[in-house]
Short mmCIF file of N, CA and C in Angstrom, two decimals:
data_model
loop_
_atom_site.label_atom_id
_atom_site.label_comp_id
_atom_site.label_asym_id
_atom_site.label_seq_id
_atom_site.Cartn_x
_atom_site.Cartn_y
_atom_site.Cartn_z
N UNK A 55 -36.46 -45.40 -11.52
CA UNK A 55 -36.76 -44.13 -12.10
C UNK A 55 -35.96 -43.96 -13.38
N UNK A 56 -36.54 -43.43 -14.36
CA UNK A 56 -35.94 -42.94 -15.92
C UNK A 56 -34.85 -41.91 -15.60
N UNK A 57 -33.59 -41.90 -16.46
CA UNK A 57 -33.27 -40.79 -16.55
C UNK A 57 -33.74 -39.40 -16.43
N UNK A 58 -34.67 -39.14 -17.52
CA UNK A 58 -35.44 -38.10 -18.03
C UNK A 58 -36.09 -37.91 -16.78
N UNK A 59 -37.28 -38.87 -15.96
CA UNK A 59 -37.49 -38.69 -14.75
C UNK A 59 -36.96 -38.10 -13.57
N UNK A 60 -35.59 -38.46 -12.94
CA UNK A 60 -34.69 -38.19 -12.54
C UNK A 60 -34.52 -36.67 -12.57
N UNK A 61 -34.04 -36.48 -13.71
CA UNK A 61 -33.26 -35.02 -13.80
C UNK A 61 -34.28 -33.75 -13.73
N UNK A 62 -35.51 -34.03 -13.56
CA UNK A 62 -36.89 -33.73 -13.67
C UNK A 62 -36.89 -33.12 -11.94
N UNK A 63 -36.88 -34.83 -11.04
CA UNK A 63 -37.08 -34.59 -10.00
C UNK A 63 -35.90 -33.59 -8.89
N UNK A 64 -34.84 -32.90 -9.33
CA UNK A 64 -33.96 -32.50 -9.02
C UNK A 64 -33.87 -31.23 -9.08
N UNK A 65 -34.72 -30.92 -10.29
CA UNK A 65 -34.82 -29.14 -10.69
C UNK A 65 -35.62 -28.65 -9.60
N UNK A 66 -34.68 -27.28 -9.63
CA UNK A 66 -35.50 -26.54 -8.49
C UNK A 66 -36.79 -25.50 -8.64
N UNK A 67 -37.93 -25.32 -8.45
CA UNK A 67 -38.46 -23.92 -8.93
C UNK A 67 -37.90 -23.16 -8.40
N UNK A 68 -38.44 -21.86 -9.40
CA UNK A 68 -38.00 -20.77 -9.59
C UNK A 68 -38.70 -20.15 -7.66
N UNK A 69 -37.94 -19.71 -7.04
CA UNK A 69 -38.26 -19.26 -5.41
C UNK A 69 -38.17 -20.29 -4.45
N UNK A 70 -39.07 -20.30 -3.50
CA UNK A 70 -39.37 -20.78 -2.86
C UNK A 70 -40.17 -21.77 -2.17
N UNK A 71 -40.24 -22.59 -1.45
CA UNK A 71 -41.17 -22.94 -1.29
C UNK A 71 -42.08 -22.58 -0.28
N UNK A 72 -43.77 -22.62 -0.47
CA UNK A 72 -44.72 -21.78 -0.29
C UNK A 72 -44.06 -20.10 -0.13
N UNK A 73 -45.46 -19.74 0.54
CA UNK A 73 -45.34 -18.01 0.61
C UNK A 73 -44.34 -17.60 1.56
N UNK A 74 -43.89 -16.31 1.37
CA UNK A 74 -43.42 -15.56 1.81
C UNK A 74 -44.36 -14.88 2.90
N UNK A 75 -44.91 -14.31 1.78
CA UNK A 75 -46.09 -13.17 2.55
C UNK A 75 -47.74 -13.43 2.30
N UNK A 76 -48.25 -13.09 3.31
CA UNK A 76 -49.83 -13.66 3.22
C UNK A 76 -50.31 -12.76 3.70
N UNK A 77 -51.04 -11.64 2.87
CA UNK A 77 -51.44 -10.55 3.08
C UNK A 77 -53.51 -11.08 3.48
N UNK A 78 -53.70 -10.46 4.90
CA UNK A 78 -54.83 -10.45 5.15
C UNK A 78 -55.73 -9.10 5.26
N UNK A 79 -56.97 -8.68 4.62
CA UNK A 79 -57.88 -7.61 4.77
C UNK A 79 -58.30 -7.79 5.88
N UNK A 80 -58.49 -6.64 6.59
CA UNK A 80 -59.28 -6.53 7.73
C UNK A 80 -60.32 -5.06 7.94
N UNK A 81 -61.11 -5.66 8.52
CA UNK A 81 -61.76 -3.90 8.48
C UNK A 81 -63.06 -3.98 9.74
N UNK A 82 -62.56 -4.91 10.80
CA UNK A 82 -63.55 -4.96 11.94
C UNK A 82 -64.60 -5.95 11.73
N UNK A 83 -65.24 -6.30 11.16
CA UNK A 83 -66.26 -7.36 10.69
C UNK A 83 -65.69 -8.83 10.91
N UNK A 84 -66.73 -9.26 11.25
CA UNK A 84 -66.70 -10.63 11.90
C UNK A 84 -65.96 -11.58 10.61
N UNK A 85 -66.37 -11.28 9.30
CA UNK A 85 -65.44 -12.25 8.36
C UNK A 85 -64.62 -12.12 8.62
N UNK A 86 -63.98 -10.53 8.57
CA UNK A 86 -62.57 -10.14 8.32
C UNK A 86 -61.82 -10.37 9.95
N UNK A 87 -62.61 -10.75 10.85
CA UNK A 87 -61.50 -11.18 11.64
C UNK A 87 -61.30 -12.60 11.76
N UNK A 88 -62.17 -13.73 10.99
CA UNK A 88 -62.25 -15.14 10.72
C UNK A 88 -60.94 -15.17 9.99
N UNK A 89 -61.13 -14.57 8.57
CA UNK A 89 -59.97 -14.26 7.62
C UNK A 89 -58.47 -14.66 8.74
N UNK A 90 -58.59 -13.05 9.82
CA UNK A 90 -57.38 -13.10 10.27
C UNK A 90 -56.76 -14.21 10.73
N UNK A 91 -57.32 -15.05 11.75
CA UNK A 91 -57.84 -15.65 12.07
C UNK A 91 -57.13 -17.26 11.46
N UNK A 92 -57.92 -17.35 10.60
CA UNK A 92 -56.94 -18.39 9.74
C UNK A 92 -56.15 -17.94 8.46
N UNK A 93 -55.72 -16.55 8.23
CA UNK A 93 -54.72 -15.99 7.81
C UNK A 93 -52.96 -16.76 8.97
N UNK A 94 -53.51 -16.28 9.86
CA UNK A 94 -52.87 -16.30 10.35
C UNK A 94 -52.05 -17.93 10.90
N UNK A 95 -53.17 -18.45 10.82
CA UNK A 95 -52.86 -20.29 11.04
C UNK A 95 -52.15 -20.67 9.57
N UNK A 96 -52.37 -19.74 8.52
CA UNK A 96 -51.58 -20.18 7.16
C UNK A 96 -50.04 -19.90 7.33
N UNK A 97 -50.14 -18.79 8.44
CA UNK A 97 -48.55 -17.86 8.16
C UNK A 97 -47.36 -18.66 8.95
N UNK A 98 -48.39 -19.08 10.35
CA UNK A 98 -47.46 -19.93 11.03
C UNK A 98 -47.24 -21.27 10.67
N UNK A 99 -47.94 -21.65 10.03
CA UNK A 99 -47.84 -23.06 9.33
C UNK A 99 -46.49 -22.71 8.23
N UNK A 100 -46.50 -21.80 7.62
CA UNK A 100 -46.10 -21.72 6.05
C UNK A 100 -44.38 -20.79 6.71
N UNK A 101 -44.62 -20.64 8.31
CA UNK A 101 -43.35 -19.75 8.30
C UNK A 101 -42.95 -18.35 7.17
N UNK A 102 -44.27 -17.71 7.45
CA UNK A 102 -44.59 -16.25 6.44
C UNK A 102 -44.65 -15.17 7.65
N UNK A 103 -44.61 -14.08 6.81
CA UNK A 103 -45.08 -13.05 7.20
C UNK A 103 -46.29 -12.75 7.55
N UNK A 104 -47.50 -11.99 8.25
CA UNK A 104 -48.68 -11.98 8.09
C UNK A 104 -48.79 -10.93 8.02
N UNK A 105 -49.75 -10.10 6.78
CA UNK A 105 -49.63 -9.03 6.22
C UNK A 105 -50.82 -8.28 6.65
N UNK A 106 -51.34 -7.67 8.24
CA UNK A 106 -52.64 -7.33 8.29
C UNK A 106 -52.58 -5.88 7.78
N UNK A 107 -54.10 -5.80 6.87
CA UNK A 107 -54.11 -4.72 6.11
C UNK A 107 -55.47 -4.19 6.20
N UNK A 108 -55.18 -2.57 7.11
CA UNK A 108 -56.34 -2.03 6.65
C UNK A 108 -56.47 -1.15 5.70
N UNK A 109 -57.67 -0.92 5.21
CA UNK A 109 -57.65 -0.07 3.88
C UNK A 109 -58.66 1.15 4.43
N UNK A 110 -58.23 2.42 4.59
CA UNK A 110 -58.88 3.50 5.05
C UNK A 110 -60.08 4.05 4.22
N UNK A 111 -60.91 3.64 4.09
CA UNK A 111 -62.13 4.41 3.05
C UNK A 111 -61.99 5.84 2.92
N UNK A 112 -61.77 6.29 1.85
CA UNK A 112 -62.11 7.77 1.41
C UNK A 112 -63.40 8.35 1.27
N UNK A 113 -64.25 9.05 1.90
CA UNK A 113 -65.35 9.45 2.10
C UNK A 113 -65.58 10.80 1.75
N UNK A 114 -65.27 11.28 0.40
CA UNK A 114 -65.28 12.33 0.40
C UNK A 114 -66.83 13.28 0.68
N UNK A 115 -67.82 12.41 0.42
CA UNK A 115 -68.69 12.60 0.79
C UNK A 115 -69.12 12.93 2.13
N UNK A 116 -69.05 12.21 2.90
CA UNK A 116 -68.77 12.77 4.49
C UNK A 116 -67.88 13.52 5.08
N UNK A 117 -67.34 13.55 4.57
CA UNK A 117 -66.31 14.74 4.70
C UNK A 117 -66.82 16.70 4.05
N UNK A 118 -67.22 16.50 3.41
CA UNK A 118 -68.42 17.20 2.74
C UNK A 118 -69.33 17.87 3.65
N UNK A 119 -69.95 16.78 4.75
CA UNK A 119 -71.11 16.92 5.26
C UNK A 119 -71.07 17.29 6.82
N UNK A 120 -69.51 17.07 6.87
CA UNK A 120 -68.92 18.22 8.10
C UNK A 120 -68.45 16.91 9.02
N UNK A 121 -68.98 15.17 8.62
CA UNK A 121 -68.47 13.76 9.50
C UNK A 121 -67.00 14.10 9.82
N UNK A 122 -66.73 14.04 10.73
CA UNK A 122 -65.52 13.74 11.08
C UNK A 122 -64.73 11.70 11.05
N UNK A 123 -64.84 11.67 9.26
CA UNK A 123 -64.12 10.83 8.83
C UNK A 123 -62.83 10.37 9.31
N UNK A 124 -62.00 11.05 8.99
CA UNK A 124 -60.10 10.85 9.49
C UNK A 124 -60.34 10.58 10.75
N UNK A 125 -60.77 10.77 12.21
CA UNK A 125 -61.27 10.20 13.48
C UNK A 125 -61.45 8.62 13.26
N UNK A 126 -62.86 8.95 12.54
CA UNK A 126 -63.50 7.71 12.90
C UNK A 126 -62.45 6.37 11.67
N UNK A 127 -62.07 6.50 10.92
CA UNK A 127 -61.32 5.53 10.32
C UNK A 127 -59.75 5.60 11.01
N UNK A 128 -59.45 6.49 11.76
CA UNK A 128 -57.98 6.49 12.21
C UNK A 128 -58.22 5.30 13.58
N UNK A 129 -59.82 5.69 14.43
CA UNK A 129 -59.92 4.55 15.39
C UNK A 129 -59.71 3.38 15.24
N UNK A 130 -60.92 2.97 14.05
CA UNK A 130 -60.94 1.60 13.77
C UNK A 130 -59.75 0.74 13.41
N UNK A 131 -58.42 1.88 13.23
CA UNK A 131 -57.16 1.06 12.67
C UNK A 131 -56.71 1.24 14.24
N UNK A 132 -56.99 1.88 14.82
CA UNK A 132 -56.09 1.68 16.33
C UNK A 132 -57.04 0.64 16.86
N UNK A 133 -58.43 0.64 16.89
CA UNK A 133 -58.60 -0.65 17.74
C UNK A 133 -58.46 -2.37 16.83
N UNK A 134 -58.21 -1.87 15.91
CA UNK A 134 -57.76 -3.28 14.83
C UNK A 134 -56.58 -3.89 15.38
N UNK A 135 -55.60 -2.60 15.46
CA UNK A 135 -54.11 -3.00 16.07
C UNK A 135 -54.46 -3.77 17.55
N UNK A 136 -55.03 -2.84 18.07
CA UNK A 136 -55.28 -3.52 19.81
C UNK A 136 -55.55 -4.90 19.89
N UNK A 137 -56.73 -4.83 19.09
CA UNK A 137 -57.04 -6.45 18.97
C UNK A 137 -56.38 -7.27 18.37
N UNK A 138 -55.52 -6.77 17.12
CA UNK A 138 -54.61 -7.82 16.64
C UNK A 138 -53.49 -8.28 17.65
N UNK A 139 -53.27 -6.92 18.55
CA UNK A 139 -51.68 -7.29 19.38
C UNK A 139 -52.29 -8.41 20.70
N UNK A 140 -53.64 -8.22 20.86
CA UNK A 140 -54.54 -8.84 22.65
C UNK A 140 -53.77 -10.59 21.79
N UNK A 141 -54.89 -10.28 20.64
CA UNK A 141 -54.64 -11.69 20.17
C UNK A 141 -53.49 -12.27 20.08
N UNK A 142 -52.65 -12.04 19.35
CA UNK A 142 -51.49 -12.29 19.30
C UNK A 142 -50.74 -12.24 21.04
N UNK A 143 -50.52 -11.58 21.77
CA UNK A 143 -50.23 -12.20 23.58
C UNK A 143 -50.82 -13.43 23.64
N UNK A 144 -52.12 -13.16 23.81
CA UNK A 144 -53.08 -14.47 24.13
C UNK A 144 -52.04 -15.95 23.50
N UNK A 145 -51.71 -15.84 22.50
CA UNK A 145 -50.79 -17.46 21.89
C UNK A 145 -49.25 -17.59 22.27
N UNK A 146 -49.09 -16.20 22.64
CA UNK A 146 -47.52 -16.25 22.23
C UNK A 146 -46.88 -17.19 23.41
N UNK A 147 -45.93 -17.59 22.51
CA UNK A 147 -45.28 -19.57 23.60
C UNK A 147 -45.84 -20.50 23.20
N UNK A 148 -47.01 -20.09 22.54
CA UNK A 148 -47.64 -21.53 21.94
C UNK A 148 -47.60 -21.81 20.65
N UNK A 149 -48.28 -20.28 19.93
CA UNK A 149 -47.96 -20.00 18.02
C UNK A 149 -46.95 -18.43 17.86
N UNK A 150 -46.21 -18.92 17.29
CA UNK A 150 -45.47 -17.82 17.02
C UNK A 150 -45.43 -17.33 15.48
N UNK A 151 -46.02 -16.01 15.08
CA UNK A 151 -46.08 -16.17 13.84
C UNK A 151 -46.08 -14.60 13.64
N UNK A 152 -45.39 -14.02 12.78
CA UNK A 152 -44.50 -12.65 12.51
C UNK A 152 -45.90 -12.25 11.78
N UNK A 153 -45.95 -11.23 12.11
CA UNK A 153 -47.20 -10.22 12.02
C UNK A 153 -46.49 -8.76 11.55
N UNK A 154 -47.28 -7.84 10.86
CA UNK A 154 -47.23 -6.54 10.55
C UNK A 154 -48.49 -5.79 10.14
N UNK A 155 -49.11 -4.15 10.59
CA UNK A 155 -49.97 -3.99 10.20
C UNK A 155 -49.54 -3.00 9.57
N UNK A 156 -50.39 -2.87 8.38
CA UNK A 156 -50.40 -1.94 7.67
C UNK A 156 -51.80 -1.13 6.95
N UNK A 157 -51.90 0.99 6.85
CA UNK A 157 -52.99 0.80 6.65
C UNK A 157 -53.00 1.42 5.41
N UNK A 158 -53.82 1.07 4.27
CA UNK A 158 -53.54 1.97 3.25
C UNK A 158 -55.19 2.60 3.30
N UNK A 159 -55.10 3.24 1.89
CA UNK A 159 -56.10 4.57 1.60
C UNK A 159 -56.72 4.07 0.42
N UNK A 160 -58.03 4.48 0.58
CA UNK A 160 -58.89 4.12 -0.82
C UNK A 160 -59.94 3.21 -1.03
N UNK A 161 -60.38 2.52 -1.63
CA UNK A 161 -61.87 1.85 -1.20
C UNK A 161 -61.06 0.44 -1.68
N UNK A 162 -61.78 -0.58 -0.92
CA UNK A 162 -61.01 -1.93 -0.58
C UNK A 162 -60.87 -2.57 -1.18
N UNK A 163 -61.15 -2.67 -2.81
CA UNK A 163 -60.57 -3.30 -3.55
C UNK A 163 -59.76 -2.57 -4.35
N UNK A 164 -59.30 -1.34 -4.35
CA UNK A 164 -58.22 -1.01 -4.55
C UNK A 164 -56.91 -0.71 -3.60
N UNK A 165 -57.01 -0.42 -2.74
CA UNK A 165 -56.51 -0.75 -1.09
C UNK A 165 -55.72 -1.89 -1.30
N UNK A 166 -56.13 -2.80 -1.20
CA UNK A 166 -56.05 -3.85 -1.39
C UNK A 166 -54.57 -4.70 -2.02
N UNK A 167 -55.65 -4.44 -3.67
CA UNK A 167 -54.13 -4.54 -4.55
C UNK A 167 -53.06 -3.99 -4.70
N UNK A 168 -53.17 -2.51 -4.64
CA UNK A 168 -51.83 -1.57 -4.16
C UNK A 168 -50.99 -2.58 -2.57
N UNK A 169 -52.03 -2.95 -1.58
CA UNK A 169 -50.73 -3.40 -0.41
C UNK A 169 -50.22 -4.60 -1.33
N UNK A 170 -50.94 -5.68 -1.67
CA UNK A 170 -50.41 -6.99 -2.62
C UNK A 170 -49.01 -7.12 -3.16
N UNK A 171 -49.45 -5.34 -4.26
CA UNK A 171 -48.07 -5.20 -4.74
C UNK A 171 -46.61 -4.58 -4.39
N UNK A 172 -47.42 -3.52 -3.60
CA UNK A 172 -46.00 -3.41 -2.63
C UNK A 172 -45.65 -4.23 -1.41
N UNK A 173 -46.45 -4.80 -1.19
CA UNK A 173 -45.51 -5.97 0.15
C UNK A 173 -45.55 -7.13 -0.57
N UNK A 174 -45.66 -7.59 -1.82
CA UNK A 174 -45.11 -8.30 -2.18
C UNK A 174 -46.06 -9.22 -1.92
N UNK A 175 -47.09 -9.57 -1.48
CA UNK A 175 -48.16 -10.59 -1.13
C UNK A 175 -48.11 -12.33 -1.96
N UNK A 176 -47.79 -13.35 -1.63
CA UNK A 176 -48.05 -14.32 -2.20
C UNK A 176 -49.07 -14.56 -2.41
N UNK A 177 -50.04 -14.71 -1.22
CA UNK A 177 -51.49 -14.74 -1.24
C UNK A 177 -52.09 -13.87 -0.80
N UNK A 178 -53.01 -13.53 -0.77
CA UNK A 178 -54.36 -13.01 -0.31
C UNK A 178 -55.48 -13.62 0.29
N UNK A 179 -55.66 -13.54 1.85
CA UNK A 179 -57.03 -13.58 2.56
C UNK A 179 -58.17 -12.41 2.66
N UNK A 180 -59.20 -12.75 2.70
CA UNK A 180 -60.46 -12.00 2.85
C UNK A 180 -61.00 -12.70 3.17
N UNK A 181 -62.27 -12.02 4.40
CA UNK A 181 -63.35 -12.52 4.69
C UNK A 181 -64.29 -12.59 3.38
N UNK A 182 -65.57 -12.99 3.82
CA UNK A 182 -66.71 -12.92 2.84
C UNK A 182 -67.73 -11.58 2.96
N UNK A 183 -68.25 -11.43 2.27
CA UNK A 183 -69.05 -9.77 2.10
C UNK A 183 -70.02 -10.29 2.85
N UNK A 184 -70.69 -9.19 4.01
CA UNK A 184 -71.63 -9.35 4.71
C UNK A 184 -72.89 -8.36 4.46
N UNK A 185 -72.54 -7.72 2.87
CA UNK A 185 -73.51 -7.03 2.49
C UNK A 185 -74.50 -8.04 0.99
N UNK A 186 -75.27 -7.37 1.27
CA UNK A 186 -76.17 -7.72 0.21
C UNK A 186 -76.38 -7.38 -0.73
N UNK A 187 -75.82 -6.06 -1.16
CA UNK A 187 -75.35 -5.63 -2.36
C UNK A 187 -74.61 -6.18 -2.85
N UNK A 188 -73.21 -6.62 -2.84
CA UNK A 188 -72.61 -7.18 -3.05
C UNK A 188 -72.90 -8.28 -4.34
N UNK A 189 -73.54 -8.82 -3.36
CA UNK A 189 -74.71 -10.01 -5.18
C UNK A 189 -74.60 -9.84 -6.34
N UNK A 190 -74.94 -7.95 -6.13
CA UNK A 190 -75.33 -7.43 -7.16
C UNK A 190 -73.91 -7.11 -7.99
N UNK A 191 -73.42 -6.31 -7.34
CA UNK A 191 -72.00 -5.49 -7.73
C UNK A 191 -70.69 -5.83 -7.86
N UNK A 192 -70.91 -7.11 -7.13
CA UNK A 192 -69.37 -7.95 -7.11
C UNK A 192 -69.00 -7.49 -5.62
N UNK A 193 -68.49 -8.30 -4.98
CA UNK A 193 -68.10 -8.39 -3.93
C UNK A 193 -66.19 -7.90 -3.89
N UNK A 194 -65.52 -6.99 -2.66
CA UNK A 194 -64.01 -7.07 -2.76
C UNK A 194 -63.71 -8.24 -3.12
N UNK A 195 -63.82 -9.52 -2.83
CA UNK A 195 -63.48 -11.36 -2.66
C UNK A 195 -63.97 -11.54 -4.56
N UNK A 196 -64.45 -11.38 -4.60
CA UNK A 196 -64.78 -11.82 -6.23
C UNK A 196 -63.94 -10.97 -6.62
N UNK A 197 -64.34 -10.06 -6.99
CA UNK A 197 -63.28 -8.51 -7.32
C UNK A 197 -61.45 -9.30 -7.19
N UNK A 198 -61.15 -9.80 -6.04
CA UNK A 198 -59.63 -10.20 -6.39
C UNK A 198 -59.56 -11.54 -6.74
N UNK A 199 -60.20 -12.45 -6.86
CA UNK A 199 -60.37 -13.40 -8.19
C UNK A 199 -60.03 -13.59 -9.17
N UNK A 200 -60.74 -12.48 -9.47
CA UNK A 200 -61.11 -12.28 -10.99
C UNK A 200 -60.00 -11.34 -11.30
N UNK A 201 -59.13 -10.53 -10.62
CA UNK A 201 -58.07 -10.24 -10.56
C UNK A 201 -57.08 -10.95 -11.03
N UNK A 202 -56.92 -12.37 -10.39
CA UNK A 202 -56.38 -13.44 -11.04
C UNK A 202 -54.80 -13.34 -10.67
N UNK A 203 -54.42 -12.24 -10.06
CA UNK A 203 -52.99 -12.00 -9.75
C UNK A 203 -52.25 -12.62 -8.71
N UNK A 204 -53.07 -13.30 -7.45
CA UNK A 204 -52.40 -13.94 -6.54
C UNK A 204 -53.71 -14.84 -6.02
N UNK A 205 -53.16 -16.09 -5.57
CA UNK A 205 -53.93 -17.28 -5.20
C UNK A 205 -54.63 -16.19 -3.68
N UNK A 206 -56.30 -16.36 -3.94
CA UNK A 206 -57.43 -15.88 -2.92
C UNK A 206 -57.98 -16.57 -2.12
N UNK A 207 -57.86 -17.01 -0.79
CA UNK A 207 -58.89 -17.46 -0.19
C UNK A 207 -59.51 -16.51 0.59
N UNK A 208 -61.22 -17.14 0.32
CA UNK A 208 -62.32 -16.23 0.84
C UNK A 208 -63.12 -16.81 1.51
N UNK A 209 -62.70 -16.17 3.38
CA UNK A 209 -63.15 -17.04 4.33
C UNK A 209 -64.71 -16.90 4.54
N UNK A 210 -65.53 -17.86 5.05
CA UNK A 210 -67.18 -17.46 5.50
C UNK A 210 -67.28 -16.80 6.84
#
């Protein structure tokens, strides 16, 4: 090996190596629990955090129309938790891998990037859009891409 080589191979980067934190979307849908899923096979591999994140839709519109919104989105984060904690028993002794949920407010690609930046997210998981609009409009998963702010994988 060269000198120049050498003194090359010795420097440290700047942090760590791999992630810290691996922030995953969730929102009940079969992607978004694939996502978790192997979110979660990244975290225990990588010795991370796993960042499950729901993002509460604001509906002001239904809310409007007399829906009892705050209910029905306060459930879906309690049975998110349920199922995240069943799952998580189901391995434990076998994969052990540090979990946290968290839910924020707002429509999911802004949701989203707000948790990123306050928990600090290395990466970002998402399922894939199971709408068909989407095509049209850009999908959340494209949407943090093109964001460009933290390495995305976007599960099928």
């Amino acid at each position: 090996m060269t000198e120049q080589h050498e003194e090359h191979a010795h420097q440290f980067e700047r942090g760590t190596d791999g992630p810290k934190v691996i922030l995953v979307g969730v929102d009940g849908s079969d992607s978004s629990m694939r996502a978790a899923a192997y979110a979660s096979g990244l975290a225990r591999r990588q010795h991370a955090l796993l960042a499950v994140v729901y993002v509460r839709p604001v509906l002001a519109a239904g809310a409007a129309l007399g829906a009892p919104v705050m209910e029905t989105t306060d459930e879906i984060a309690e049975e998110l938790v349920a199922h995240i904690r069943e799952a998580a028993e189901r391995v434990r002794g076998i994969f052990e891998v540090r979990w946290e949920f968290h839910t924020f407010h707002g429509d999911p690609y802004a949701g989203l990037v707000t948790a990123a930046a306050e928990l600090k997210a290395d990466a970002v998981v998402v399922g894939a859009s199971e709408q068909a609009g989407h095509r049209i409009i850009g999908s959340v998963a494209v949407r943090l891409v093109k964001a460009g702010r933290w390495p995305v994988t976007v599960v099928p």
